[in-house]
GROMACS .gro file of N, CA, C and O in nm:
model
  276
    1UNK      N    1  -1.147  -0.244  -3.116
    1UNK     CA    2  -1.198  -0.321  -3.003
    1UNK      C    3  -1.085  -0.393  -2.930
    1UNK      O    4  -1.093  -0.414  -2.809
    2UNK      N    5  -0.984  -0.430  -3.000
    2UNK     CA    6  -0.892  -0.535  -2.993
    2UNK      C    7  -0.834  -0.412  -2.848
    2UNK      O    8  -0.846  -0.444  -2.730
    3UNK      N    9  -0.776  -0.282  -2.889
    3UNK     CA   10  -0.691  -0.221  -2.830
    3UNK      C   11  -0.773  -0.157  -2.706
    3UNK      O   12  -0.704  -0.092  -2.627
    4UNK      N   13  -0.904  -0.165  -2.680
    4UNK     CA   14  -0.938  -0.133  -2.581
    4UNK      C   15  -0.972  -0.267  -2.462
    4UNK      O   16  -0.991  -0.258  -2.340
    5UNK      N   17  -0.971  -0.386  -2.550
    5UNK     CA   18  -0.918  -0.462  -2.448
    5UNK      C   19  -0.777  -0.477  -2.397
    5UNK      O   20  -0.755  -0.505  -2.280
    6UNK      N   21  -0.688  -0.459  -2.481
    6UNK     CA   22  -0.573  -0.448  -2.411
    6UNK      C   23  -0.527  -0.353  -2.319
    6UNK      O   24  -0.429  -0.360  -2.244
    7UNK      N   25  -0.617  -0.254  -2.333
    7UNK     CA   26  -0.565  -0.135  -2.250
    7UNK      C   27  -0.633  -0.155  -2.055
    7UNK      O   28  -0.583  -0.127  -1.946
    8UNK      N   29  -0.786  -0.226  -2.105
    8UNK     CA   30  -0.852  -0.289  -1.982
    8UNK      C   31  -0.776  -0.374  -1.928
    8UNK      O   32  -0.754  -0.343  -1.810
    9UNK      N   33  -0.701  -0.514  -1.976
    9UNK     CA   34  -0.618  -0.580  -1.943
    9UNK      C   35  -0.512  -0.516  -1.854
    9UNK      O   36  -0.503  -0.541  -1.734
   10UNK      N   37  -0.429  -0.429  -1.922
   10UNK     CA   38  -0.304  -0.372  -1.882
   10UNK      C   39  -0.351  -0.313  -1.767
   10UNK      O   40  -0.274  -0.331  -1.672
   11UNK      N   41  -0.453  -0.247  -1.739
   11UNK     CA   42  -0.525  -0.121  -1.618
   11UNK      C   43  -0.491  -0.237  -1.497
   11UNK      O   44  -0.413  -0.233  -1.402
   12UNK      N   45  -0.588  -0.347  -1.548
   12UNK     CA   46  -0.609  -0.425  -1.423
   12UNK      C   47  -0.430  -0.472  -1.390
   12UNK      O   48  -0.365  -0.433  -1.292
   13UNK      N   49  -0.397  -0.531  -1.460
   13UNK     CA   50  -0.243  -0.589  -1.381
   13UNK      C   51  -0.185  -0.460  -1.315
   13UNK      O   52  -0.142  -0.466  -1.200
   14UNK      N   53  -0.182  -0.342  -1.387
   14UNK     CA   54  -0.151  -0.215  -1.298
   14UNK      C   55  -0.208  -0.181  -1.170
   14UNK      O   56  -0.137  -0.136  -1.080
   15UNK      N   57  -0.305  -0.195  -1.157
   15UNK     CA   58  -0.373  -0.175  -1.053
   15UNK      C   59  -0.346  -0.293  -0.960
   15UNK      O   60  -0.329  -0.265  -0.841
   16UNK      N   61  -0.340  -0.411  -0.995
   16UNK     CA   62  -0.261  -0.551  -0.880
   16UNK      C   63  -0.121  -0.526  -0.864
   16UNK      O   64  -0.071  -0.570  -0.761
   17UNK      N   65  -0.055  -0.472  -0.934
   17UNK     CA   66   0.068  -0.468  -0.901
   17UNK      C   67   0.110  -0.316  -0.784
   17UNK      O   68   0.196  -0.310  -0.697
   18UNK      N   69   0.005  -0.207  -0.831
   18UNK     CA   70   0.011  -0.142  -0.733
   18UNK      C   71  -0.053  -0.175  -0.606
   18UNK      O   72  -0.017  -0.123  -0.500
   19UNK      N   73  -0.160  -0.273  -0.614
   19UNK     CA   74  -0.161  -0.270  -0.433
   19UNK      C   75  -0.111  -0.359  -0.389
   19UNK      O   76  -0.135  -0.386  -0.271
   20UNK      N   77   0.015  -0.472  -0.493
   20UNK     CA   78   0.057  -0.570  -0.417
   20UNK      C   79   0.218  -0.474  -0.375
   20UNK      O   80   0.289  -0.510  -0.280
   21UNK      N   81   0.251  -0.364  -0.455
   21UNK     CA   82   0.324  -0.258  -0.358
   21UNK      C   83   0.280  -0.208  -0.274
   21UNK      O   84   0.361  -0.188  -0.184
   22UNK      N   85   0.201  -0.181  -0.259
   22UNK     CA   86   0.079  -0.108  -0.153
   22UNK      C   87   0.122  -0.182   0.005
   22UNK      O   88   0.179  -0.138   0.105
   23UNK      N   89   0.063  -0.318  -0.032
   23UNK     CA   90   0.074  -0.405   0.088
   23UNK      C   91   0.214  -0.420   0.160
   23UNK      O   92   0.230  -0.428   0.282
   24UNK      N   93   0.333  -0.425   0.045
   24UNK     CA   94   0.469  -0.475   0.067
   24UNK      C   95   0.533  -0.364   0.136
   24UNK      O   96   0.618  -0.379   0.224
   25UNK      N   97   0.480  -0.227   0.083
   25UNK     CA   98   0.513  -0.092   0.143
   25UNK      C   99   0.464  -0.115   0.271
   25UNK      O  100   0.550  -0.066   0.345
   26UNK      N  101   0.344  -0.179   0.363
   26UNK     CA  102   0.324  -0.142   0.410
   26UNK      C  103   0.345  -0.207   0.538
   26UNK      O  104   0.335  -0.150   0.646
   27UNK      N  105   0.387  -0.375   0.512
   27UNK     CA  106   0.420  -0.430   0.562
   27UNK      C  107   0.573  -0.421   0.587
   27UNK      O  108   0.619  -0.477   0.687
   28UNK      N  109   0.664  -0.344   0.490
   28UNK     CA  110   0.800  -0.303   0.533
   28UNK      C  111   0.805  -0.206   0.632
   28UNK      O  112   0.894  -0.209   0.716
   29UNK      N  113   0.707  -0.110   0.631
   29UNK     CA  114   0.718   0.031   0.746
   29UNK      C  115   0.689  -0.076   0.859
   29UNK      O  116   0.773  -0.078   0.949
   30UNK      N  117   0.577  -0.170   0.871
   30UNK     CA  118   0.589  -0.176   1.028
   30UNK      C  119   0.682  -0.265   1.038
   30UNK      O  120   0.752  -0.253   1.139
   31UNK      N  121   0.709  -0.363   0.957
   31UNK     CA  122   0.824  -0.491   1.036
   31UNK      C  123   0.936  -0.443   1.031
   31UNK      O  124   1.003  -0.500   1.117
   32UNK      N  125   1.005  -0.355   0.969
   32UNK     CA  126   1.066  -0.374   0.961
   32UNK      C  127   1.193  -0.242   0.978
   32UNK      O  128   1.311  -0.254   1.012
   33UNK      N  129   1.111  -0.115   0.939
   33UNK     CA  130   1.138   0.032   0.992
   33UNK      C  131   1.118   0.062   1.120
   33UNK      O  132   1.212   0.105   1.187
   34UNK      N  133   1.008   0.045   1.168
   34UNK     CA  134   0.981   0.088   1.297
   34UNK      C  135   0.943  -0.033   1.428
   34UNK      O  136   0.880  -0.136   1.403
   35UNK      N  137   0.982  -0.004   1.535
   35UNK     CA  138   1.007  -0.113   1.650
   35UNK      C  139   0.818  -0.088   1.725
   35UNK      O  140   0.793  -0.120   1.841
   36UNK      N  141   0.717  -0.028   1.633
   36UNK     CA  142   0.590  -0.034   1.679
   36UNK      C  143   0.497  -0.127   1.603
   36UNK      O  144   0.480  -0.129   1.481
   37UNK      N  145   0.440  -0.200   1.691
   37UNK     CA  146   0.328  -0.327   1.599
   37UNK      C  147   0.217  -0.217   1.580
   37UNK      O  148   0.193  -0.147   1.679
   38UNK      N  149   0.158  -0.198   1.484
   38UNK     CA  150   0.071  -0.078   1.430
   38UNK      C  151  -0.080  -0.160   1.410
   38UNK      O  152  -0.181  -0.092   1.426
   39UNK      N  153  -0.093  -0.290   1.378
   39UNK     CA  154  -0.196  -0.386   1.391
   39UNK      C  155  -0.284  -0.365   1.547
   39UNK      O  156  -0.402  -0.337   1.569
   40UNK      N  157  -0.128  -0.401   1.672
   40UNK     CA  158  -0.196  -0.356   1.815
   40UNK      C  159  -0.243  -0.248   1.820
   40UNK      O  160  -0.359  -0.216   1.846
   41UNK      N  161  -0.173  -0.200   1.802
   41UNK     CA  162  -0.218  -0.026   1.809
   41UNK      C  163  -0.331   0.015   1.750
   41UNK      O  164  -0.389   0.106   1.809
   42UNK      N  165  -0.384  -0.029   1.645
   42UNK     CA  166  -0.503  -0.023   1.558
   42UNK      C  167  -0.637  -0.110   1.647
   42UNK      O  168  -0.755  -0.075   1.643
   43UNK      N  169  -0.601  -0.190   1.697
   43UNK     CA  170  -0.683  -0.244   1.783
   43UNK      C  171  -0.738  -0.189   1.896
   43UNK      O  172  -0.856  -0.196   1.929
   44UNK      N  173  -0.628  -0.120   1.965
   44UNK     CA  174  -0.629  -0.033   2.071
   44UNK      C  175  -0.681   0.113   2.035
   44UNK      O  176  -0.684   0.209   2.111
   45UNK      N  177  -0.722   0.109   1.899
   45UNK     CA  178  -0.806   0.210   1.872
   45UNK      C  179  -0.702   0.375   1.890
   45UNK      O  180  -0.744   0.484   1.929
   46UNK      N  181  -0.609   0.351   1.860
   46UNK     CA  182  -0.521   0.465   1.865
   46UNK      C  183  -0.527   0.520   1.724
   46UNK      O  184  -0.501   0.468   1.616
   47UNK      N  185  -0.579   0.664   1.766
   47UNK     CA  186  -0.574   0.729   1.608
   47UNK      C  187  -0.500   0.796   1.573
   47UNK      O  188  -0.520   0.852   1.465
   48UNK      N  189  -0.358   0.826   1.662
   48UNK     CA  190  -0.262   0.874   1.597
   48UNK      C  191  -0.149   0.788   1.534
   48UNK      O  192  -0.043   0.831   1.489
   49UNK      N  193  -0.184   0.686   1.539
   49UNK     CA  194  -0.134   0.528   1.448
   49UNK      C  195  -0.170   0.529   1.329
   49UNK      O  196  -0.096   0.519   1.232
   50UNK      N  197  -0.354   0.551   1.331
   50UNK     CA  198  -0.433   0.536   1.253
   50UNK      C  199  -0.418   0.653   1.103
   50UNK      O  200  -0.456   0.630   0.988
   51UNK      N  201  -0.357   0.769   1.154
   51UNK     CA  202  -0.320   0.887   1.056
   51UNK      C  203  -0.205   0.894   1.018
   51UNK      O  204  -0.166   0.946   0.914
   52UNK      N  205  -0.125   0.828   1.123
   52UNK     CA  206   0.037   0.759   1.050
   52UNK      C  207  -0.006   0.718   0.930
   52UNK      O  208  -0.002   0.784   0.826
   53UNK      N  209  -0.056   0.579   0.947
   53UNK     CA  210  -0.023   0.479   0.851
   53UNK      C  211  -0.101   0.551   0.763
   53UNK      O  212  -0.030   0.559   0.663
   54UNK      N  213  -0.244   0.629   0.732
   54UNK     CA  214  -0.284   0.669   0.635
   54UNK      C  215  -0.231   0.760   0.562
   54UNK      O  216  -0.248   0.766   0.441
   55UNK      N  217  -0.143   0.859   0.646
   55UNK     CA  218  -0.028   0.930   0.532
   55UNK      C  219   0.062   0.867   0.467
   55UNK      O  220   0.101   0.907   0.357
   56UNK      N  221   0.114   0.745   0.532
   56UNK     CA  222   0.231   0.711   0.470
   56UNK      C  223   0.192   0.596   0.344
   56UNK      O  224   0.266   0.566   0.251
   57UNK      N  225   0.021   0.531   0.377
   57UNK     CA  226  -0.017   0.470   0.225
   57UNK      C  227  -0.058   0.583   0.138
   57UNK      O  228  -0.039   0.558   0.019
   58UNK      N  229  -0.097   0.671   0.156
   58UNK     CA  230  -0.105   0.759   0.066
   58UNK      C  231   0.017   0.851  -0.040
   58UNK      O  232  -0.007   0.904  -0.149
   59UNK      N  233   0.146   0.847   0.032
   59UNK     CA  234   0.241   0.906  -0.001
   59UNK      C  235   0.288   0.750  -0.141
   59UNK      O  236   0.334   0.748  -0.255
   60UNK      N  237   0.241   0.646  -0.043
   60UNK     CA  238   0.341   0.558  -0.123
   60UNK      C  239   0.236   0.486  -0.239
   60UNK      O  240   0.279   0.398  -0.314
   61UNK      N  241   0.100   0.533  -0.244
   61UNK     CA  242  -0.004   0.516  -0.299
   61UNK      C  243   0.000   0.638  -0.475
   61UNK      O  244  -0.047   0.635  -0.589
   62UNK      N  245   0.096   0.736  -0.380
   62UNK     CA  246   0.152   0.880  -0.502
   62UNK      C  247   0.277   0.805  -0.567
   62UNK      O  248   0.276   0.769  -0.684
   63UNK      N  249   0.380   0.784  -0.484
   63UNK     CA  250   0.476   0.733  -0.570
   63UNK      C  251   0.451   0.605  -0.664
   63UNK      O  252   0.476   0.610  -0.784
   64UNK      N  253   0.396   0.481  -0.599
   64UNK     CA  254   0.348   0.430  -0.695
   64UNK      C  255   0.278   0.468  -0.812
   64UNK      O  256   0.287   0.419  -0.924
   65UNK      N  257   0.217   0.551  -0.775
   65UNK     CA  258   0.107   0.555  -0.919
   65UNK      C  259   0.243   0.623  -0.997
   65UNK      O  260   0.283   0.561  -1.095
   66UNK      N  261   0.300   0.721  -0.966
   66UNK     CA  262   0.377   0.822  -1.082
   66UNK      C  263   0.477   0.703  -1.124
   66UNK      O  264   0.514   0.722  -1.240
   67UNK      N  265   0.534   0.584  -1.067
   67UNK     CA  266   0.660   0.494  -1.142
   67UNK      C  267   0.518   0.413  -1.215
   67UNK      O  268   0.518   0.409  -1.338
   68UNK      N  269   0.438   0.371  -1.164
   68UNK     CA  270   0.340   0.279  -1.305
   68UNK      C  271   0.288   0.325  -1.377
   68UNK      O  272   0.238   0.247  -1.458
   69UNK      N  273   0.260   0.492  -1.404
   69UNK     CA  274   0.192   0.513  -1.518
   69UNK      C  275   0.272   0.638  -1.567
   69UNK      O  276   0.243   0.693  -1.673
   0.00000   0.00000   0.00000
């Protein structure tokens, strides 16, 4: 019992630590890679913004997972 709480434990900090990469990834592509505010653009309902950014959390949604587990 003991070790399947620890393993629940461990899941969850894994899982916060990947989307607090998640966020940091994602907040580095726009501030700081690219000279486009992607927030406006998302507002403005642009969906080729909108499939940017979803490939590129997804790519970094892959690498994360393969360095945390």
């Amino acid at each position: 019992m003991n070790n399947v709480l620890n393993n629940i434990v461990l899941s969850i900090i894994f899982g916060l630590i990947g989307i607090l990469l998640l966020v940091f990834g994602y907040w580095f592509f726009d501030k700081v890679l690219t000279k486009v505010d992607f927030n406006h653009e998302l507002r403005e309902k642009n969906i080729a913004v909108a499939i940017v950014i979803a490939g590129f959390m997804i790519s970094i949604g892959i690498i994360i997972a393969a360095v945390v587990f």
